[in-house]
Amino acid sequence: MENTSGQGKKAIVPPEIDRWNWGAFLLNWIWGIGNNTFIALLMFVPFVNFIMPFVLGVKGSAWAWQNKEWESIDHFKAVQKKWAYWTAIVYLFFIAAFVGLFFIVMSSMKDSDAFKLAESQFESSREASEIIGKPFSTGLPSGSIENSEPSGKATISFGVEGSKGKGTVYFDAVKELGKWKINSLVLEEEATGKRIDINPPVTPAPAPVDESAAASVALVEKVAEPVEKVGAVAETTVVKAGVRKPTGDVNAFWENFTWDDLSAEEKKLWAVLGWNGRIWGSESESPASEETSWAKLSEAERAALTSLGYNKKSWNKE
């Protein structure tokens, strides 16, 4: 058969090449420029661009044969095969880039202070533990975070799964003066669709008083029990409920306990400072409050520390 390629409408299109063209369909106007088929530029015309890829897919091979000279049918097939090959590579690249970007954004959201604060308060919730169980795992979050120092806003949801069930946690938080605060934290149980508010307000701690006055006020029901130490005798406090009153060095006092040793009230106070069961006792991870001076702590954080036996001097000494 005579090679009539490049002769426009006079060119006779061989039946073996007059087939669907993937390069024309997927790369449309780019393919059109490379194959002298400039009708593909109609892709830039509104509304027409919806049907043009399909027209190019059907008619692209015939138009390319008519609009450009080819050495042979085999040469034409080889070039169009390369277009299809590189089209697949380009699309796979963009898909991989999109998926990678998605996971980077979601991972950075999971590493944010707002997410960690919500996760900490969720873990310290007795109601959440009864529904989801422990230990639990969290999925990738979705939502949005606007963070421009010293303010910000976050509206996020994430899945949770524990030994007793599954659910979705929704929370919104605001950042004021460099500190995140949870406005609402809600757990939706997957099995029943029931929603539970797991962000109860933290009761403000009493204002600091001198140690002699504090000693006369019983914060919790306690029993003194002697403990022997090398070169000295000290006392510690065994608590049946509530918040323990530290004796001696306040840091050393709390370091003696695991997260499970803490009472529910103590966990709530430590959660205000960003602690949870995952990072309590960890040597490589700690909340932001650990590196913050007393003066820069929020009112709620200072109130929580006061209830735990700290004051400005003992906290800044850390």
Short mmCIF file of C-alpha atoms in Angstrom, two decimals, residues 173-292:
data_model
loop_
_atom_site.label_atom_id
_atom_site.label_comp_id
_atom_site.label_asym_id
_atom_site.label_seq_id
_atom_site.Cartn_x
_atom_site.Cartn_y
_atom_site.Cartn_z
CA ALA A 173 -9.50 23.79 68.84
CA VAL A 174 -8.19 27.32 68.90
CA LYS A 175 -4.71 28.65 69.50
CA GLU A 176 -4.43 31.70 71.68
CA LEU A 177 -1.13 33.32 72.64
CA GLY A 178 0.79 30.33 71.35
CA LYS A 179 -1.25 27.68 73.24
CA TRP A 180 -3.85 25.28 71.86
CA LYS A 181 -7.16 24.81 73.64
CA ILE A 182 -9.82 22.21 72.83
CA ASN A 183 -13.27 23.76 72.44
CA SER A 184 -15.17 20.53 71.80
CA LEU A 185 -14.19 16.88 71.64
CA VAL A 186 -16.83 14.34 70.63
CA LEU A 187 -16.67 10.56 70.16
CA GLU A 188 -19.13 8.92 67.77
CA GLU A 189 -19.44 5.18 68.36
CA GLU A 190 -19.42 3.23 65.10
CA ALA A 191 -21.80 0.48 66.19
CA THR A 192 -24.62 2.68 67.50
CA GLY A 193 -23.88 6.14 66.08
CA LYS A 194 -24.17 7.51 69.62
CA ARG A 195 -22.18 10.67 70.32
CA ILE A 196 -20.50 11.43 73.62
CA ASP A 197 -18.91 14.67 74.75
CA ILE A 198 -15.49 13.75 76.11
CA ASN A 199 -14.25 17.25 76.80
CA PRO A 200 -15.62 18.04 80.27
CA PRO A 201 -14.54 21.39 81.70
CA VAL A 202 -11.54 21.30 84.00
CA THR A 203 -12.32 22.74 87.41
CA PRO A 204 -9.88 25.57 88.11
CA ALA A 205 -7.44 24.80 90.88
CA PRO A 206 -7.38 26.99 94.00
CA ALA A 207 -4.98 29.91 94.11
CA PRO A 208 -1.53 29.15 95.54
CA VAL A 209 -1.23 29.35 99.31
CA ASP A 210 1.76 29.01 101.58
CA GLU A 211 2.83 25.51 102.54
CA SER A 212 1.88 25.85 106.19
CA ALA A 213 -1.69 26.80 105.28
CA ALA A 214 -1.91 24.12 102.62
CA ALA A 215 -0.84 21.50 105.12
CA SER A 216 -3.93 22.24 107.19
CA VAL A 217 -6.30 21.63 104.27
CA ALA A 218 -7.06 18.00 103.40
CA LEU A 219 -7.28 17.83 99.57
CA VAL A 220 -7.79 14.07 99.58
CA GLU A 221 -8.34 11.24 102.03
CA LYS A 222 -4.88 9.93 102.76
CA VAL A 223 -2.82 7.69 104.98
CA ALA A 224 0.79 8.52 105.87
CA GLU A 225 3.16 5.62 105.45
CA PRO A 226 6.90 5.80 106.31
CA VAL A 227 9.44 4.94 103.62
CA GLU A 228 13.11 4.37 104.42
CA LYS A 229 15.73 6.24 102.41
CA VAL A 230 19.51 6.19 102.64
CA GLY A 231 20.60 8.68 105.30
CA ALA A 232 17.11 10.06 105.89
CA VAL A 233 13.53 9.19 106.66
CA ALA A 234 10.75 10.66 104.54
CA GLU A 235 7.04 10.25 104.27
CA THR A 236 4.87 9.63 101.23
CA THR A 237 1.14 9.75 100.76
CA VAL A 238 -1.09 6.83 99.83
CA VAL A 239 -4.22 8.11 98.12
CA LYS A 240 -7.55 6.34 97.96
CA ALA A 241 -9.05 8.91 95.55
CA GLY A 242 -8.45 12.38 94.21
CA VAL A 243 -5.12 14.15 93.80
CA ARG A 244 -2.05 13.29 95.86
CA LYS A 245 -0.16 15.97 97.77
CA PRO A 246 3.55 15.48 97.03
CA THR A 247 6.05 15.30 99.85
CA GLY A 248 9.68 16.22 99.39
CA ASP A 249 10.88 16.96 95.86
CA VAL A 250 7.77 17.31 93.68
CA ASN A 251 9.48 16.07 90.49
CA ALA A 252 10.87 12.98 92.20
CA PHE A 253 7.46 12.32 93.73
CA TRP A 254 5.58 12.13 90.41
CA GLU A 255 8.37 10.24 88.63
CA ASN A 256 7.74 7.29 90.96
CA PHE A 257 4.36 6.58 89.32
CA THR A 258 3.37 4.99 86.04
CA TRP A 259 0.45 6.41 84.09
CA ASP A 260 -1.78 3.57 85.31
CA ASP A 261 -0.84 4.40 88.92
CA LEU A 262 -2.41 7.85 88.56
CA SER A 263 -5.98 8.50 89.61
CA ALA A 264 -8.55 9.74 87.08
CA GLU A 265 -8.34 13.25 88.54
CA GLU A 266 -4.53 13.25 88.31
CA LYS A 267 -4.64 12.06 84.69
CA LYS A 268 -6.99 14.92 83.79
CA LEU A 269 -4.61 17.46 85.34
CA TRP A 270 -1.57 15.99 83.55
CA ALA A 271 -3.59 15.88 80.30
CA VAL A 272 -4.05 19.66 80.52
CA LEU A 273 -0.24 19.85 80.33
CA GLY A 274 -0.17 17.59 77.26
CA TRP A 275 0.70 14.24 78.90
CA ASN A 276 -0.90 10.92 78.05
CA GLY A 277 -0.23 7.24 78.62
CA ARG A 278 1.87 6.93 75.48
CA ILE A 279 4.49 9.52 76.35
CA TRP A 280 4.39 9.30 80.18
CA GLY A 281 7.76 7.92 81.19
CA SER A 282 9.17 8.24 77.65
CA GLU A 283 12.76 9.43 77.44
CA SER A 284 12.44 10.68 73.86
CA GLU A 285 9.12 12.53 73.85
CA SER A 286 7.47 15.11 76.09
CA PRO A 287 4.78 17.79 75.67
CA ALA A 288 5.57 21.41 74.86
CA SER A 289 4.73 22.50 78.40
CA GLU A 290 7.88 20.79 79.71
CA GLU A 291 10.05 23.40 77.98
CA THR A 292 7.84 26.35 78.93
#
